[in-house]
Short mmCIF file of C-alpha atoms in Angstrom, two decimals:
data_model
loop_
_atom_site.label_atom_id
_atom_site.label_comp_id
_atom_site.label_asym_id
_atom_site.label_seq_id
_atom_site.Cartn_x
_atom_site.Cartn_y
_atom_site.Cartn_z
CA UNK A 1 100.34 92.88 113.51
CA UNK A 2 102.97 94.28 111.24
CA UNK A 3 105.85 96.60 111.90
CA UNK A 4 109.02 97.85 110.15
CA UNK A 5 111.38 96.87 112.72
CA UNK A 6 114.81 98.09 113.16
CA UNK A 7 117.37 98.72 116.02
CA UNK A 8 116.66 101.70 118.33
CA UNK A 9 120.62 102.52 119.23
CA UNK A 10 122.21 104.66 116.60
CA UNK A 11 125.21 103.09 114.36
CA UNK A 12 128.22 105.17 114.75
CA UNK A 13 128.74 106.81 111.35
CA UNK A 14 132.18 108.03 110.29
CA UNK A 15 133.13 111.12 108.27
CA UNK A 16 132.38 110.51 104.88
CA UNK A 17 130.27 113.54 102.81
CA UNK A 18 133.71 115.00 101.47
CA UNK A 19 135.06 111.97 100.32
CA UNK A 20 131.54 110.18 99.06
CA UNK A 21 130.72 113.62 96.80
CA UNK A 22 134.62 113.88 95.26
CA UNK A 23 134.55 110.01 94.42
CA UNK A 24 131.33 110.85 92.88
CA UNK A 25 132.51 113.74 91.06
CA UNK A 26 135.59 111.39 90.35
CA UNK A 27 133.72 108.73 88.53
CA UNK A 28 131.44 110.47 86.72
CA UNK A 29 134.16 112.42 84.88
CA UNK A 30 136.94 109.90 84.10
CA UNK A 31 135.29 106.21 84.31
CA UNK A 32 132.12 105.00 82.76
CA UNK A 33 129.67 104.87 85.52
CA UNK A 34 126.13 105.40 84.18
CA UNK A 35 124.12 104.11 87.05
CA UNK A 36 125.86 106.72 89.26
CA UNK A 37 122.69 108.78 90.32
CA UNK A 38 124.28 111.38 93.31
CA UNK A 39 120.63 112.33 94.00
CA UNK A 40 119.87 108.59 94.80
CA UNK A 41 122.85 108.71 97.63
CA UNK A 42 122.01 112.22 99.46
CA UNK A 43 120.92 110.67 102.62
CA UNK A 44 124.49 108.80 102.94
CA UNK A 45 126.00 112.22 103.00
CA UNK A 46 125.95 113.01 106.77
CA UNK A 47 127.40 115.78 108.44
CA UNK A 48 130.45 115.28 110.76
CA UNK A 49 131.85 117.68 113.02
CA UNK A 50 135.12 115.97 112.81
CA UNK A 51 136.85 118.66 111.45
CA UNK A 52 140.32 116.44 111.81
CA UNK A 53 139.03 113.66 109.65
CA UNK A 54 137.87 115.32 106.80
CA UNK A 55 141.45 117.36 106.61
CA UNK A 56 142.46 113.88 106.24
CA UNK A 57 140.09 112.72 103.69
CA UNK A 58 140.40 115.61 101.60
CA UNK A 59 144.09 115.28 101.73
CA UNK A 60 144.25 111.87 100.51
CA UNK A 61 141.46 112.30 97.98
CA UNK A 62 143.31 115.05 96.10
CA UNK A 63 146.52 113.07 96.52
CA UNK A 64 145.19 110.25 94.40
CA UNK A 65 142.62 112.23 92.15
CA UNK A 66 145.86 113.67 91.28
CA UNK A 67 147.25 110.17 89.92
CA UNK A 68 143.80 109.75 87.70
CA UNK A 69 144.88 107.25 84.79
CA UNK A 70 146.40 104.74 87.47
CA UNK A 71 143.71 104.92 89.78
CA UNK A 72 140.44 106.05 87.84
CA UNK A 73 139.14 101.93 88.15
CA UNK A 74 139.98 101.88 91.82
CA UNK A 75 137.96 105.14 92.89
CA UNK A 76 135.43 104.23 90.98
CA UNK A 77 134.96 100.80 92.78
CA UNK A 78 135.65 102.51 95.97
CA UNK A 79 132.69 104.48 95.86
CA UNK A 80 130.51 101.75 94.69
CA UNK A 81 131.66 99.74 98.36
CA UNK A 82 131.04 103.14 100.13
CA UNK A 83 127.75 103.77 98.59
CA UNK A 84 126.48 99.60 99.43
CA UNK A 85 128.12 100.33 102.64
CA UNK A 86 126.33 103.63 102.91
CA UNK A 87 123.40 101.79 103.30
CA UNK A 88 124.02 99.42 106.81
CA UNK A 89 125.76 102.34 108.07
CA UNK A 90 122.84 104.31 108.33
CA UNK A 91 120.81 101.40 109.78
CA UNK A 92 120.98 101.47 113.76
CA UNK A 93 122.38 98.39 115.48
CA UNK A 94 120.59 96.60 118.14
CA UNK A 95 121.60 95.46 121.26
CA UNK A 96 121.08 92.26 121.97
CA UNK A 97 119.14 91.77 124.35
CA UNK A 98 117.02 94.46 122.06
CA UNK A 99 116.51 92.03 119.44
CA UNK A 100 118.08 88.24 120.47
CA UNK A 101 117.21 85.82 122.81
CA UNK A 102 119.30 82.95 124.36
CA UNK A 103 118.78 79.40 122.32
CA UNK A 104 121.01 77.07 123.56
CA UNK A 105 124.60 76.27 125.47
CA UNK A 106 123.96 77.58 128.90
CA UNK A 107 127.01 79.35 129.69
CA UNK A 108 128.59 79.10 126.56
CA UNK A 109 126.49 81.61 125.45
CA UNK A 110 128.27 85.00 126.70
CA UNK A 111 126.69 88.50 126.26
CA UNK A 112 129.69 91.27 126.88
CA UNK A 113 129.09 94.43 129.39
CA UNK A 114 128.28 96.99 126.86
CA UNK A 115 125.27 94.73 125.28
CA UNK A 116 126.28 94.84 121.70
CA UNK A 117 128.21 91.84 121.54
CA UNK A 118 128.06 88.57 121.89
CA UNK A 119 130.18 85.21 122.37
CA UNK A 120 129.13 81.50 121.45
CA UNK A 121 131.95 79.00 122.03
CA UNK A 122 132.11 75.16 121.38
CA UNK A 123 133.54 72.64 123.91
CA UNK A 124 133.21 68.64 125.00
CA UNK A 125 130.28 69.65 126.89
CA UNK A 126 127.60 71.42 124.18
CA UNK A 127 127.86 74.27 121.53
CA UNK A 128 125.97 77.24 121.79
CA UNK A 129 123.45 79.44 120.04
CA UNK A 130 120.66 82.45 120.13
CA UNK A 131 117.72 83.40 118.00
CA UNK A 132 115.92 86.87 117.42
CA UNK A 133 113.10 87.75 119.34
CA UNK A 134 110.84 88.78 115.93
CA UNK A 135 110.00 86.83 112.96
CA UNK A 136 110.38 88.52 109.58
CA UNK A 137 108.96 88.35 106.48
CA UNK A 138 111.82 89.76 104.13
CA UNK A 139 114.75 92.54 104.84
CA UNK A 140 118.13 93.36 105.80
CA UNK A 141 119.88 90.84 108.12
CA UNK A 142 123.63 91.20 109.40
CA UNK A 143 126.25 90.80 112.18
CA UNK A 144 129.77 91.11 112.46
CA UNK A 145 131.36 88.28 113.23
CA UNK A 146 135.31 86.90 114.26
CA UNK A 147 135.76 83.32 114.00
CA UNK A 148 137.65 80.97 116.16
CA UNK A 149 141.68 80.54 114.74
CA UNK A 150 144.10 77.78 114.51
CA UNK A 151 143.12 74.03 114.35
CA UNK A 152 139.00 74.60 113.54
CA UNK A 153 138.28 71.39 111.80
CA UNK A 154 134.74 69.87 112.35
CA UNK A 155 133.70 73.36 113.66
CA UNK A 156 130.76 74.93 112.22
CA UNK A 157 129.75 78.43 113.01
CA UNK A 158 126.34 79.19 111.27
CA UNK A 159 124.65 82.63 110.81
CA UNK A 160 121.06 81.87 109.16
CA UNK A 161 117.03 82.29 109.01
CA UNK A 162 114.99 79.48 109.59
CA UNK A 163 111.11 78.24 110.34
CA UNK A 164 111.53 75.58 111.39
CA UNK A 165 110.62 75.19 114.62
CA UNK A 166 107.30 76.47 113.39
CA UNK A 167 106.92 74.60 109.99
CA UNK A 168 108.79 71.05 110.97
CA UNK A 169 107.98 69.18 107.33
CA UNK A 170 108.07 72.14 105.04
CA UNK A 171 110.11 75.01 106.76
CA UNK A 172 112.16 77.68 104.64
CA UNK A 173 115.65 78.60 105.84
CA UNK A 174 118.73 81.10 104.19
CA UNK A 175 122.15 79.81 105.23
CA UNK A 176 125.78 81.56 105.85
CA UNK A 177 127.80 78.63 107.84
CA UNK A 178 131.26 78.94 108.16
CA UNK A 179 133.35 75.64 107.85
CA UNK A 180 136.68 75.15 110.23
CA UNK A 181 140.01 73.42 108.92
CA UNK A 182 143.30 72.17 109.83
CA UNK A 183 145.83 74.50 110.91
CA UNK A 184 147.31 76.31 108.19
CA UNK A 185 144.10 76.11 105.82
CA UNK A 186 141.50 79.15 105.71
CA UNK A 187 137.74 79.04 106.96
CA UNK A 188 135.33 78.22 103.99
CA UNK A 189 131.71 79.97 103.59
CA UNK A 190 128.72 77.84 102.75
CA UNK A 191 125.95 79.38 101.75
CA UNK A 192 122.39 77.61 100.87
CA UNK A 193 118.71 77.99 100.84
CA UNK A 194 115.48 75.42 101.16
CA UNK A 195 111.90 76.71 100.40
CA UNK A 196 108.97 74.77 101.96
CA UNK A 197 110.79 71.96 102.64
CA UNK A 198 112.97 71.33 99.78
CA UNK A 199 115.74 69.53 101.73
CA UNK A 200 116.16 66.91 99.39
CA UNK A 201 117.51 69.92 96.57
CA UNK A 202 120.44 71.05 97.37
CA UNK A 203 121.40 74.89 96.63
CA UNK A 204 124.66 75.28 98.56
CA UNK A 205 127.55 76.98 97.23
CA UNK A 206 131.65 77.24 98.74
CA UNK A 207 133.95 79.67 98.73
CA UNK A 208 137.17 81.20 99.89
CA UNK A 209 137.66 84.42 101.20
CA UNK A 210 140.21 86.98 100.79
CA UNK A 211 140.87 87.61 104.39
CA UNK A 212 141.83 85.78 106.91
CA UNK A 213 138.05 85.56 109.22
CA UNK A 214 139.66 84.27 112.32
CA UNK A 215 141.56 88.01 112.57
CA UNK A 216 139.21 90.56 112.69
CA UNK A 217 135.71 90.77 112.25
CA UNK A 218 133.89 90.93 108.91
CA UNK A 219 130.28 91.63 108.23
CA UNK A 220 128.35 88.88 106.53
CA UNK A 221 124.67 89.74 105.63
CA UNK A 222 121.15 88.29 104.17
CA UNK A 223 118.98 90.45 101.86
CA UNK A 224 115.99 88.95 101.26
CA UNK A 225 112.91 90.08 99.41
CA UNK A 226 109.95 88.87 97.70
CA UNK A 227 111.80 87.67 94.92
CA UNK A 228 115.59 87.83 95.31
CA UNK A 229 118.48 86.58 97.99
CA UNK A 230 121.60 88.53 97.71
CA UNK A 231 124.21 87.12 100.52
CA UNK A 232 127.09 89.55 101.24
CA UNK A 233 130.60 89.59 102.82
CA UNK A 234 131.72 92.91 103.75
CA UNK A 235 129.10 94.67 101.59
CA UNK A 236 130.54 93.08 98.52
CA UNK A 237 127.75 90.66 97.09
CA UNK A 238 129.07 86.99 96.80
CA UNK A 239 125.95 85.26 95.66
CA UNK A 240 122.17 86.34 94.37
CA UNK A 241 119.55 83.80 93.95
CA UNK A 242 116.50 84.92 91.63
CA UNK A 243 113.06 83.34 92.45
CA UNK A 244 112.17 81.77 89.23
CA UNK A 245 108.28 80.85 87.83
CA UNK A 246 109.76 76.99 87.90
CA UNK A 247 111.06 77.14 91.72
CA UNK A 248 107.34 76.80 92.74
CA UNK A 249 107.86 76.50 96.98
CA UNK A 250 111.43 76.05 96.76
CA UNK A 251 112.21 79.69 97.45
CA UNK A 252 111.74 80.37 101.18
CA UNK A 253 108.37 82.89 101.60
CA UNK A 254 107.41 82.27 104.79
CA UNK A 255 107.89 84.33 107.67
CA UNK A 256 111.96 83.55 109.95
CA UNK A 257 113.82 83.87 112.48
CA UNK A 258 117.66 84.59 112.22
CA UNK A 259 119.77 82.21 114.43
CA UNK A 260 123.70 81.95 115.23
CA UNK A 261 125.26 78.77 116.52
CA UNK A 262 128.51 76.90 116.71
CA UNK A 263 128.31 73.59 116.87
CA UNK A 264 130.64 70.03 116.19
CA UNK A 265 129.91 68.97 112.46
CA UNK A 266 133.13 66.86 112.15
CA UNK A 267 130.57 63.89 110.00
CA UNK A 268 130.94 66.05 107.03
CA UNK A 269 132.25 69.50 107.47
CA UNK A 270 135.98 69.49 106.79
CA UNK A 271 136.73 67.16 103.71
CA UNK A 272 133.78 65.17 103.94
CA UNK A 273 134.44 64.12 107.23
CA UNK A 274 138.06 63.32 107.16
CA UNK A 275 138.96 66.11 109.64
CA UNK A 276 137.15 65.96 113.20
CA UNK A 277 136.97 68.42 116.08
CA UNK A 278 140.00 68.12 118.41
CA UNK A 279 138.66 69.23 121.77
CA UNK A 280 142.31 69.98 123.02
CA UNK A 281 141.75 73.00 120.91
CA UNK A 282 138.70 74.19 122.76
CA UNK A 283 137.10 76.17 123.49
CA UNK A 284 136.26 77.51 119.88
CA UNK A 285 134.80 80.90 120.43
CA UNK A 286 132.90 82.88 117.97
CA UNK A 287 132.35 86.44 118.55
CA UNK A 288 129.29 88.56 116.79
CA UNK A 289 128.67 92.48 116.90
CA UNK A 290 126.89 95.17 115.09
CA UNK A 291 123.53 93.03 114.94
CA UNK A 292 121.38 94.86 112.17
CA UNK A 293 117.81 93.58 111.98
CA UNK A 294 115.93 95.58 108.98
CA UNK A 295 113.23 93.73 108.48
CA UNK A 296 109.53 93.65 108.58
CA UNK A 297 108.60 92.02 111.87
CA UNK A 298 104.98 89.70 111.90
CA UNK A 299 103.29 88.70 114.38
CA UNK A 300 103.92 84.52 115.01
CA UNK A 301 100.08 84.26 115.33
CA UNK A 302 98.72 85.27 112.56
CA UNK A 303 101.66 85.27 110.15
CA UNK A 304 100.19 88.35 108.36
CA UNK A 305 101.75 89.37 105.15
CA UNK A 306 103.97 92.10 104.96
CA UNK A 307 103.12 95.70 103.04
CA UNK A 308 105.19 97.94 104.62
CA UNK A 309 108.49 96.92 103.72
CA UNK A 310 111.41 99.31 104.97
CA UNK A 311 113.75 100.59 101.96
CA UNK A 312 116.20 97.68 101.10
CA UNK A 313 119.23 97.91 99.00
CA UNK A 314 119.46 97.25 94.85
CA UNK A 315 122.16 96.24 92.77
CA UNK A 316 123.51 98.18 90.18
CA UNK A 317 125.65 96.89 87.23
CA UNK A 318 129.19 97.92 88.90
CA UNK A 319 128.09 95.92 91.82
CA UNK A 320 127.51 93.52 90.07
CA UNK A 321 130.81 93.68 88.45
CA UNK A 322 132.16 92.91 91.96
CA UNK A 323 130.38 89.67 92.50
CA UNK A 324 131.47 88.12 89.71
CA UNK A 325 135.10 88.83 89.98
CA UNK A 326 134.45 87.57 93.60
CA UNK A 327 132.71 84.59 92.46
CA UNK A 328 135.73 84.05 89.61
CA UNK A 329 137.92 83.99 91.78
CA UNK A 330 136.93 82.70 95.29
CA UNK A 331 134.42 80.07 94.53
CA UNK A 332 134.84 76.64 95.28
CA UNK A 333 131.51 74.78 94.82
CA UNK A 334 128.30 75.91 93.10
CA UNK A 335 125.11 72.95 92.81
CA UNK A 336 124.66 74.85 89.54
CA UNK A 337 127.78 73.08 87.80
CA UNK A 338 127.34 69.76 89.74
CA UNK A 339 127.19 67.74 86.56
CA UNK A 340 127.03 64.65 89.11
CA UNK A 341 124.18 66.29 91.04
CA UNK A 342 122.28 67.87 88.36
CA UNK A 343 121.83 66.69 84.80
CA UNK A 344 120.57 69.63 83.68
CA UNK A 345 121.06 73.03 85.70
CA UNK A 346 118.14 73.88 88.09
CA UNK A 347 115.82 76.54 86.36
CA UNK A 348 117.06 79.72 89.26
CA UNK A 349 120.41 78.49 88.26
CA UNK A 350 122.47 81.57 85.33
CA UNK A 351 126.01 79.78 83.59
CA UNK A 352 128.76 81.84 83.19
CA UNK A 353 131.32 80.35 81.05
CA UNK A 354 134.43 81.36 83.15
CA UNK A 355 132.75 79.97 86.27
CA UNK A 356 132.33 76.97 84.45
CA UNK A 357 135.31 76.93 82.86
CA UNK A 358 137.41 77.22 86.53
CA UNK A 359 135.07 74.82 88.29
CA UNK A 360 135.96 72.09 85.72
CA UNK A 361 139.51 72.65 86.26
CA UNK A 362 139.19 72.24 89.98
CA UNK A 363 137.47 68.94 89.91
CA UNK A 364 136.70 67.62 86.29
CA UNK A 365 134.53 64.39 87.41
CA UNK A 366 132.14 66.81 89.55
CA UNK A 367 131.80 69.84 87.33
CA UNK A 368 132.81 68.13 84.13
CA UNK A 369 130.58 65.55 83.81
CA UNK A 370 133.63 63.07 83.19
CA UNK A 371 133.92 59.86 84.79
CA UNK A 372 137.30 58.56 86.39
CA UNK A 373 138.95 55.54 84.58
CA UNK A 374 137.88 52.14 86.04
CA UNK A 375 140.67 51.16 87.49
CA UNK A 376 141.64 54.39 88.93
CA UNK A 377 138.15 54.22 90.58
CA UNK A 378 138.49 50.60 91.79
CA UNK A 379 141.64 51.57 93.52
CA UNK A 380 140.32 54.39 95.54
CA UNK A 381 137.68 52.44 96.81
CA UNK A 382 140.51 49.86 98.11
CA UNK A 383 142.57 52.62 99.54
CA UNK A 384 139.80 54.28 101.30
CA UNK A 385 137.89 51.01 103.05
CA UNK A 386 141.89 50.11 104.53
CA UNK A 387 142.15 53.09 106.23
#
């Protein structure tokens, strides 16, 4: 049994027609956007009857149109985030107890009055976790989410798609985890995938963020299809993984669930270990909203293929653009440069030269392919089995 499965409660959409068609307009006459179809975007241009907004909009549009040569780059890439954007905001949310089930954590598991929300929390006693009640077989996946603040070391929040509870030696899984720190040092994203198993291959990738994710909440979101990953923070694309001829298994195409869960992963999360949860601290609560699950739902029986896929989102050049300033400027770790790891680059993996070029002056031995002098090696070792 298939079914193109989305939320049943509207998402709240704000005023945006007047704005969305004068960017448009914008663009197309003072920056080069070619891909810029308006036709393509009609059905993001809802109606509002909030006549007080618009005055609003309009006002502020004409104020900078007005200032064109200084800000013709910056409307331009403001429409592109309100188009991408665009697209979750006219996907309904689900509750959850619409689409989410309890996993584990007994009480630490907290579902708020109005249903939409959700808190998992950490403490000496157990983390905490829940599942959706469908498995997919490719979509739109996403949640806002506020992560815990000050001392977070060892903590590891995790917003993901997995099989394996159903396929235990071969499962497929699609990985955001979020990874705590000391006080004064920012949250780091993780993100990785394993097809059929491929545990033993590692795909993960680190970055910083621009924000600050223990202050408000961000949206982080999965698009997976057939034959592409794209993960996203705040619409903006951080990271897209192409299934290649060469990956065989190793990209996940079997059907998930998505799971969230905070749990203690002081053995390795924050600087390899160094850094452990401090329970004084707790409880560390994470807090998730705005649950979007676009997807097409199969039945866990017969694990049917899916042909009716719901509309997904593409991305265009500018888009792209986007990622890779992201990615040139907020990435920390990528398997793809590992010259320790990986002789020569796994076949899904595409080299940019100023990517590489940062990465190897961030940590020469790993993404240089250098080796540390002898002695300097010998006396690490020393220093590290006193402690």
């Amino acid at each position: 049994m298939l079914q193109n499965s989305t939320a049943h409660s509207e998402h709240p959409i704000k005023a945006q027609s007047f704005v969305l068609v004068l960017l448009a307009f914008h663009c197309s006459l003072v920056t080069p956007c070619p891909s810029l179809q308006i036709s393509v975007y009609r059905p993001l241009f809802q109606v509002s009857n909030n006549q007080q907004s618009i005055r609003s909009i309009k006002g502020s549009v004409f104020a900078m149109i007005s200032h064109t040569k200084n800000f013709s780059f910056v409307f331009c890439s403001a429409f592109l985030v309100l188009l991408v954007s665009g697209f979750s905001r006219n996907l309904p949310i689900v509750s959850f107890d619409e689409g989410y089930s309890h996993l584990f954590g007994e009480t630490n598991l907290m579902v708020l009055r109005d249903g939409k929300s959700a808190h998992i929390s950490l403490d000496q006693r157990t983390g905490a976790g829940f599942l959706s009640q469908d498995l997919y077989l490719h979509g739109y996946f996403s949640a806002s989410i506020k992560l815990p603040a000050d001392y977070t070391a060892g903590v590891v929040v995790a917003f993901y798609m997995s099989n394996g509870d159903m396929f235990e030696k071969n499962h497929d899984e699609i990985d955001f985890e979020f990874l705590g720190n000391i006080r004064g040092k920012n949250w780091r994203i993780q993100t990785n995938i394993y097809g059929n198993g491929s545990t033993s291959t590692g795909r993960e990738e680190r970055y910083g963020l621009w924000f600050d994710p223990s202050e408000d909440f961000h949206q982080y979101s999965i698009l997976w299809t057939q034959n592409v990953i794209v993960f996203y923070v705040d619409n903006v694309p951080i990271r897209e993984i192409k299934r290649t001829e060469a990956m065989g298994g190793d990209f996940p195409s079997k059907p998930m669930s998505l799971y969230a869960t905070i749990w203690d992963g002081s053995s390795w999360a924050t600087n390899g270990g160094k850094y452990r949860v401090n329970y004084k601290y707790a409880p560390y609560i994470a807090e998730f909203s705005d649950f979007i699950l676009h997807g097409c739902a199969v039945d866990p029986i017969e694990l049917s293929k899916c042909d009716t896929l719901p509309k997904l989102p593409t991305m265009s050049s500018q888009q792209r653009m986007k990622m890779t300033a992201f990615r040139n400027k907020h990435m920390q770790y990528s398997y793809c440069y590992d010259r320790a790891r990986y002789k020569v680059p796994p076949s899904e993996c595409t080299i940019e030269p100023k990517e590489a070029e940062r990465l190897r002056g961030f940590d020469p031995v790993t993404f240089g392919g250098t080796r540390r002098p002898h002695k300097r090696h010998r006396r690490v070792r020393l220093e590290a089995s006193s402690v």
